[in-house]
Coordinates of C-alpha atoms and ligand atoms in Angstrom, one line a residue:
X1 CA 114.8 100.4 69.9
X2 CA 112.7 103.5 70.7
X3 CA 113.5 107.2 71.3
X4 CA 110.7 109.3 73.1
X5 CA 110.8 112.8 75.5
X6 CA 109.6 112.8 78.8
X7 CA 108.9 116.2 79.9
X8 CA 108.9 116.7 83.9
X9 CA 108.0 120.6 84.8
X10 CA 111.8 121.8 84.9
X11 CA 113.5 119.8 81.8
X12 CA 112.2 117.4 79.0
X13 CA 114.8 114.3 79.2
X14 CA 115.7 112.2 75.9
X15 CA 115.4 108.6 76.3
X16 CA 117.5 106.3 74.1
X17 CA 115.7 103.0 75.0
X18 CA 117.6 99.8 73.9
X19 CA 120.6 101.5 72.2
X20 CA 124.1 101.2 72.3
X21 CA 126.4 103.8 74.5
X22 CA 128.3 103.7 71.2
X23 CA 125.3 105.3 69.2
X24 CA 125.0 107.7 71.9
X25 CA 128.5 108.8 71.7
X26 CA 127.8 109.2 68.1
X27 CA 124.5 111.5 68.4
X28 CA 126.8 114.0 71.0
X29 CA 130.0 113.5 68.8
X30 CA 130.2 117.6 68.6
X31 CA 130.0 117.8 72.7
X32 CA 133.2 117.6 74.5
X33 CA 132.1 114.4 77.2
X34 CA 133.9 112.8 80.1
X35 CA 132.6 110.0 81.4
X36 CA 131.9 108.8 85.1
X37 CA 132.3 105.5 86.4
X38 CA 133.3 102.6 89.2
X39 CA 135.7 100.5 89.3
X40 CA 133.2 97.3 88.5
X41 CA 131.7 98.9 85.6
X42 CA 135.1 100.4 83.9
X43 CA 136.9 96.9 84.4
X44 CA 133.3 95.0 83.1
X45 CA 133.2 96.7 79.8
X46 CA 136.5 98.5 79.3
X47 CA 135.8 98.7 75.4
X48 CA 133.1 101.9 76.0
X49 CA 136.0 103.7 78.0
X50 CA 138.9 103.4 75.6
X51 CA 140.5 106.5 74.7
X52 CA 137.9 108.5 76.2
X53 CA 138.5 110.8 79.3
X54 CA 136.8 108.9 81.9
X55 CA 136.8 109.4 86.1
X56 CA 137.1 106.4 87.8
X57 CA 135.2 105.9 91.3
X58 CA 135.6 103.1 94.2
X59 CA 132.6 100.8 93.4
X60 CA 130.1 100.8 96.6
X61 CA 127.7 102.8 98.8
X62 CA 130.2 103.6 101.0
X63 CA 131.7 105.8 98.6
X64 CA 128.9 107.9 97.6
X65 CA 130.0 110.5 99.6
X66 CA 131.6 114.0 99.7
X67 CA 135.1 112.6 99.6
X68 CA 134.7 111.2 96.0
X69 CA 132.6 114.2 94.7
X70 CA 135.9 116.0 95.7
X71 CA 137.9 113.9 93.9
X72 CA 135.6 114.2 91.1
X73 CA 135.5 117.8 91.3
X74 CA 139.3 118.0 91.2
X75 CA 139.5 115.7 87.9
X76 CA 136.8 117.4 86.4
X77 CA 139.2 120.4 86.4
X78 CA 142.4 119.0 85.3
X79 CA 140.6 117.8 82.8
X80 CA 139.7 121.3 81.8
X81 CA 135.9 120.8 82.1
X82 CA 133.8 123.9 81.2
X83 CA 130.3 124.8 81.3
X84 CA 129.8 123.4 77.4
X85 CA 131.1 119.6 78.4
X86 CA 128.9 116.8 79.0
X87 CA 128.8 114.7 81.7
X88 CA 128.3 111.3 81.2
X89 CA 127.4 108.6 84.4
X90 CA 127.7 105.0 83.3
X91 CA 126.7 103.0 86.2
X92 CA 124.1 101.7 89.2
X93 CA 122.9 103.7 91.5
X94 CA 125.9 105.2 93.0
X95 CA 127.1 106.7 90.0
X96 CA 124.0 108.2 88.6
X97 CA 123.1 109.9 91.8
X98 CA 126.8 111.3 92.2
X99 CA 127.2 112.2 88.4
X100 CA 123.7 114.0 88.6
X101 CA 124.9 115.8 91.6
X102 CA 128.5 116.8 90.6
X103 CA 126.8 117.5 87.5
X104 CA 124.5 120.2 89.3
X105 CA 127.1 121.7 91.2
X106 CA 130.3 121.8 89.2
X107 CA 130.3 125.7 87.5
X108 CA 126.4 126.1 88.9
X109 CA 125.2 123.5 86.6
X110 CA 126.8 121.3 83.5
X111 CA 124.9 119.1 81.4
X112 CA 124.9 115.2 82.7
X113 CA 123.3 112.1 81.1
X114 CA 122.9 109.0 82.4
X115 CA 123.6 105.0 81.2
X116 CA 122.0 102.8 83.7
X117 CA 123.8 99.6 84.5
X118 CA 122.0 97.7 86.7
X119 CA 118.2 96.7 86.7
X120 CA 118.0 99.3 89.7
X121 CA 119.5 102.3 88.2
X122 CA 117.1 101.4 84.9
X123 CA 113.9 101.1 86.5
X124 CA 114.4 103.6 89.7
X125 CA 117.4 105.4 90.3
X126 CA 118.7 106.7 86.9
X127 CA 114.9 108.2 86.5
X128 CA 113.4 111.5 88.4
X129 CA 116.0 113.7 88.6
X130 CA 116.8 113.4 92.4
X131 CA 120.8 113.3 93.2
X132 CA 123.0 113.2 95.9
X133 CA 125.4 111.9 98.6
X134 CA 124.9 110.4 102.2
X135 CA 126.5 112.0 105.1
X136 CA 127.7 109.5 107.5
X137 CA 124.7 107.3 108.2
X138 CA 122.4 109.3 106.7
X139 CA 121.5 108.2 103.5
X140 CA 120.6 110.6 100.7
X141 CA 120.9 113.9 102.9
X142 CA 122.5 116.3 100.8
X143 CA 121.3 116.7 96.9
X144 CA 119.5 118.2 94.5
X145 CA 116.4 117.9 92.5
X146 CA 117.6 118.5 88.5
X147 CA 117.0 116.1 85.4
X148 CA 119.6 115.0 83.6
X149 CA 119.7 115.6 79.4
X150 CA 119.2 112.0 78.5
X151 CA 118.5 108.7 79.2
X152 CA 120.2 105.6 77.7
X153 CA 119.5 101.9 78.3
X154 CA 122.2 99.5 76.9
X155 CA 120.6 96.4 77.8
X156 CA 123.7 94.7 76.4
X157 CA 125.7 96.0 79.8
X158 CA 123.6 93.4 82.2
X159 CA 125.0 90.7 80.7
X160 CA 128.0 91.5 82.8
X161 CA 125.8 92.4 86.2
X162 CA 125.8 89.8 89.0
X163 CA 123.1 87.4 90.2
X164 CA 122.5 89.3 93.5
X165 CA 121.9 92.9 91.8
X166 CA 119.3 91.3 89.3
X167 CA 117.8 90.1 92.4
X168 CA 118.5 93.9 93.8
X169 CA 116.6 95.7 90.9
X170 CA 113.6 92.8 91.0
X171 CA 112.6 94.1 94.4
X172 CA 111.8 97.4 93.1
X173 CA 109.8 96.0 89.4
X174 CA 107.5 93.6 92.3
X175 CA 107.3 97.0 94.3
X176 CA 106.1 98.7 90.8
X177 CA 103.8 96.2 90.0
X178 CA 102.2 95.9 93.5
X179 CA 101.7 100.0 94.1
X180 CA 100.7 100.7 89.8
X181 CA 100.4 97.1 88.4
X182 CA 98.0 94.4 88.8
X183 CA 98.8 92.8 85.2
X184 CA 102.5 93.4 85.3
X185 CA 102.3 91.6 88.8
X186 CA 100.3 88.8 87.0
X187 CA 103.2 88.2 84.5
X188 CA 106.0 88.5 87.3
X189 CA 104.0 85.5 88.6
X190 CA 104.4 83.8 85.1
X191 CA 107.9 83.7 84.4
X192 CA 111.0 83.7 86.4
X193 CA 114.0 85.6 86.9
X194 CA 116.1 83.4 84.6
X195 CA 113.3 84.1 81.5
X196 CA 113.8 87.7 81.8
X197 CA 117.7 87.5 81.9
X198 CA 117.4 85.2 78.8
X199 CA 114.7 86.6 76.3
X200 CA 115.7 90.3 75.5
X201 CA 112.4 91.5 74.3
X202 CA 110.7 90.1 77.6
X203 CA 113.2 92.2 79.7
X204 CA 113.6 95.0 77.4
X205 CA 109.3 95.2 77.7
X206 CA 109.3 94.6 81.6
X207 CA 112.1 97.4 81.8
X208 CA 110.5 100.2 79.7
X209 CA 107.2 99.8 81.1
X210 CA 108.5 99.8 85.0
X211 CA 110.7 103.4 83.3
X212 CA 107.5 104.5 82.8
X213 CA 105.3 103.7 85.5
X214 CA 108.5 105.5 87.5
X215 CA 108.9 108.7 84.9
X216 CA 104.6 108.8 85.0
X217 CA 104.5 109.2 88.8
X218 CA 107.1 111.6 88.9
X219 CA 106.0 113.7 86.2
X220 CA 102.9 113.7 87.9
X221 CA 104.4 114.3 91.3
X222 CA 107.8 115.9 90.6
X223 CA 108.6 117.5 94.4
X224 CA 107.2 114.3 96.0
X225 CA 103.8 116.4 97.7
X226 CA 101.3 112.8 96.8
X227 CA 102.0 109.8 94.7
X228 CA 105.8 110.1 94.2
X229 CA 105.3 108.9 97.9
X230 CA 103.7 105.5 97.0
X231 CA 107.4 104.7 95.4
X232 CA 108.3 104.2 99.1
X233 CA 106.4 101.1 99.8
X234 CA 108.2 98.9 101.4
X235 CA 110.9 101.0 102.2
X236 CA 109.9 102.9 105.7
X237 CA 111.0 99.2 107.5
X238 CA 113.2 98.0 104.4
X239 CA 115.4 101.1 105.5
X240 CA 114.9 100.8 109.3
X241 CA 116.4 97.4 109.0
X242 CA 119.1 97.6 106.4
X243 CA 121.3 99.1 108.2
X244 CA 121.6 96.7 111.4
X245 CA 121.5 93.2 109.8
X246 CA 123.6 94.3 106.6
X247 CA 120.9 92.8 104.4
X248 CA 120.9 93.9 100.3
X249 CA 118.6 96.7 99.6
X250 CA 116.1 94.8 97.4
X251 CA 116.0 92.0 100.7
X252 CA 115.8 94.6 103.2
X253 CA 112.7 95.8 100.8
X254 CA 111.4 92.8 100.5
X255 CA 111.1 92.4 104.1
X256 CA 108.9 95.8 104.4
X257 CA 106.8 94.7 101.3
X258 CA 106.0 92.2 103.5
X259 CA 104.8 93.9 106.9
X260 CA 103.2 97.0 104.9
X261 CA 101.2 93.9 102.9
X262 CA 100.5 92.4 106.1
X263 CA 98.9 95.6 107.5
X264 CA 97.5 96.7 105.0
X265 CA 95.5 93.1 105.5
X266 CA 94.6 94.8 109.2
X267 CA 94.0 97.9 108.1
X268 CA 91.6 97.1 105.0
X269 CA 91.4 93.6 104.6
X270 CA 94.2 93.4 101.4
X271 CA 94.1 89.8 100.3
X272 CA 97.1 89.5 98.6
X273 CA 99.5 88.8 101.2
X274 CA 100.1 85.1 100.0
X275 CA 100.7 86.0 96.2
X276 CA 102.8 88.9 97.2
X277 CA 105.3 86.4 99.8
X278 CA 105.0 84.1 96.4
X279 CA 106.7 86.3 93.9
X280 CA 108.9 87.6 96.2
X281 CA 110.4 84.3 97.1
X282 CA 110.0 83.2 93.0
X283 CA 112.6 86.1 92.7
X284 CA 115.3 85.0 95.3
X285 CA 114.2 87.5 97.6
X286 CA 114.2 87.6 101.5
X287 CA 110.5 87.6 103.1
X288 CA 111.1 87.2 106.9
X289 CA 114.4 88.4 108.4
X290 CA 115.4 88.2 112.2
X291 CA 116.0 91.7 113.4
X292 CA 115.9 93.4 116.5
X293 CA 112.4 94.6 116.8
X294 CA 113.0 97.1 119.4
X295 CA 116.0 98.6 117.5
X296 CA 113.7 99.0 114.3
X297 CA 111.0 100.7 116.5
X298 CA 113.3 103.2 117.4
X299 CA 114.4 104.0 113.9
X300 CA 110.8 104.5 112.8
X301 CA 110.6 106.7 115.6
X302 CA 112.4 108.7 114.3
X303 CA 111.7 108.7 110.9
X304 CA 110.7 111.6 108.7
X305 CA 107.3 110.9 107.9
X306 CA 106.4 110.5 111.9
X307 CA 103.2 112.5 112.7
X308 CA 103.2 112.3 116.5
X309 CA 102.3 108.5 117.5
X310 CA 101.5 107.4 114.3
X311 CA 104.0 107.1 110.9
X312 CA 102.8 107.3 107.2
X313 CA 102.7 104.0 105.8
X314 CA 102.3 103.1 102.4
X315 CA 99.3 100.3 102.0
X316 CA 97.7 98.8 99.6
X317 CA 94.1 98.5 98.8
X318 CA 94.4 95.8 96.3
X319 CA 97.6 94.7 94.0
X320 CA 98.1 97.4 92.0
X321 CA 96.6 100.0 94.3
X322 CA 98.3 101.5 96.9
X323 CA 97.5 105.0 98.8
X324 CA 99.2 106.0 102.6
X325 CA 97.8 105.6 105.7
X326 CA 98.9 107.1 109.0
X327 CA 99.8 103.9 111.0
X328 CA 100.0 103.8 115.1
X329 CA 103.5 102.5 116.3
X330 CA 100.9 99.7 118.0
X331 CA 99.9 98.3 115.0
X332 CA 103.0 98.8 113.6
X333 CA 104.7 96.9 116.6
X334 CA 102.1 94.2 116.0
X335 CA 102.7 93.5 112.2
X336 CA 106.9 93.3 112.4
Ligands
NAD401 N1 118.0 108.9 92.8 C1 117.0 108.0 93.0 O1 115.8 108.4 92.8 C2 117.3 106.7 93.6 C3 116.3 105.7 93.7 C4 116.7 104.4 94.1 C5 118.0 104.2 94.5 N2 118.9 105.2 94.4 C6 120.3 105.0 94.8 O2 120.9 103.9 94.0 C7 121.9 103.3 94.7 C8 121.9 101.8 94.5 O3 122.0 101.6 93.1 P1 122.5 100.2 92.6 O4 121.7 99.1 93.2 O5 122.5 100.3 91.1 O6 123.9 100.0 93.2 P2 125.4 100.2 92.7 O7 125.5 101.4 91.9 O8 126.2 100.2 94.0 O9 125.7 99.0 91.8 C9 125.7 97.7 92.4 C10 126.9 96.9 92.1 O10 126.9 96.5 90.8 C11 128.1 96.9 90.1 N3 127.7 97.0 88.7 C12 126.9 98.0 88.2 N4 126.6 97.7 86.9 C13 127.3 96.6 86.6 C14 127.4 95.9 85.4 N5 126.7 96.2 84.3 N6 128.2 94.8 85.4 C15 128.9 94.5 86.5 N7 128.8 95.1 87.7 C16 128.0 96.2 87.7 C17 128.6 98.1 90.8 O11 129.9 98.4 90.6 C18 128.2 97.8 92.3 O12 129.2 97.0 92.8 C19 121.8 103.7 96.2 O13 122.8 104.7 96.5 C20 120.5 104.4 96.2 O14 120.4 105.4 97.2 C21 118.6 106.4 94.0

């Protein structure tokens, strides 16, 4: 159990690491709180939610969207909500990023805290203050930057999480450890998913330091000008082909680990291709996939970080080192 501060330039967040939501509730037992959740989470652990005013959500991407912030929004008033409650998201992914952004928004601003459920939400999406909702298609478009009060990891909550979202959150620790890494990588090589899930002081370690190496970069690159960009390694192809073949997040990932390994091999002579396609498979994740080429061409096209013919890729030197590169849609063509 640990409590620190991490201080990013706007708000210093309280991290409960390895405590119970019960102990939490206990340290904000003055605070008037109503808690945010899916429908997964509140039927997995329905103990934390008992007698406690508590928002239910549709489990799923597909509701992270301005239809359930309304919803929200409408709760959050009959449940006579003012600008002294707390918010409380107790979730993945989807909850954490609505509850920070209902949270920002509701009366100009009310305090929210998060409880990370899933390996994702504890090593990547619970941490850096971004929010939001996707419109249609677009995922992420509308949101806000703003940290939330606190931080709590209940490690106790995985035990209920399914195979496939372990292998989810993994995607992102191997992305970690290849971008920041090199010994972390070394000891993803060692063990296997099944040691982590069954020795709580290997996981707790491996998620605190992957916490950090996330709340270091962004503290160091709140507004995402430099390195926050490095977290998206991976991710400029993972996202292009997500979408058309359907595949898991962490898979679709996995899949642009790969290419951005492989070119970083033509680009700089990166030798770690083999041990990255290793651990990726070691961890049950995807490391070839069969998807329309052309149609992911014309998504990077049109991608964000396009400069002209060429795309900002993120590389890496060795594992461990990563920096971005601007890539020509040739070469790009040539390593998918
Ligand atoms: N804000 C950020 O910086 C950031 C970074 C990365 C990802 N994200 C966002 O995170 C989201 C993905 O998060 P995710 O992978 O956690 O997905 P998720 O929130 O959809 O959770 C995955 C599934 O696991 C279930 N679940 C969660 N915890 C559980 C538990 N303990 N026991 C049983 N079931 C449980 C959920 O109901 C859901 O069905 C995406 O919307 C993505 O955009 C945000």
């Amino acid at each position: 159990m640990q409590k620190f501060d991490c201080t990013f330039s706007s708000a210093t967040v309280e991290y409960f690491f390895d405590y119970s939501v019960e102990y939490l509730f206990a340290q904000y037992s003055e605070r008037k709180i109503i808690l945010l959740t899916d429908a997964n989470v509140f039927a997995a652990h329905p103990s934390i939610f008992l007698n406690r005013p508590t928002i239910v959500i549709e489990a799923g991407e597909q509701h992270k969207n301005q239809a359930t912030v309304d919803k929200i929004i409408e709760e959050l008033l009959r449940l006579e909500t003012d600008r002294n409650t707390l918010l409380v998201g107790i979730g993945g992914g989807v909850v954490t990023d609505i509850a920070g952004y209902v949270a920002g928004i509701y009366m100009r601003g009310i305090d929210v805290g998060f409880v990370p459920t899933t390996i994702l939400a504890m090593v990547d999406a619970s941490i850096g203050g971004k929010n939001g909702i996707d419109v249609g298609v677009y995922k992420n478009m509308i949101g806000l930057i703003r940290q939330p009060k606190f931080l709590c990891y209940d490690l106790a909550l995985l035990q209920t999480l399914p195979n496939a979202e372990w292998i989810n959150g993994f995607a992102e620790i191997i992305k970690h450890a290849c971008i920041k890494s090199e010994p972390m990588f070394r000891h993803l090589v060692a063990q296997q998913l099944s040691d982590f899930q069954n020795n709580h002081q290997l996981l707790s370690d491996l998620i605190l330091q992957n916490a950090q190496i996330k709340n270091v970069v962004v503290q160091n690159d709140e507004f995402e000008k430099g390195d926050r960009k490095l977290l998206n390694f991976g991710h400029t192809l993972g996202h292009a082909i997500e979408n058309e073949l359907q595949l898991p997040h962490g898979h679709a990932i996995s899949v642009g680990m790969m290419v951005a390994s492989r070119l970083s091999a033509k680009q700089n002579g990166f030798a770690g291709v083999a041990d990255i396609e290793k651990v990726l498979k070691q961890y049950g994740l995807t490391v070839a996939a069969n998807y329309d080429k052309i149609k992911a061409m014309e998504v990077l096209r049109m991608d964000k970080k396009r400069i002209g013919d060429k795309i900002n890729f993120i590389l890496l030197s060795y594992i461990g080192e990563a920096y971005i590169e601007p890539i020509s849609f040739e070469h790009i063509e040539q390593a998918i």
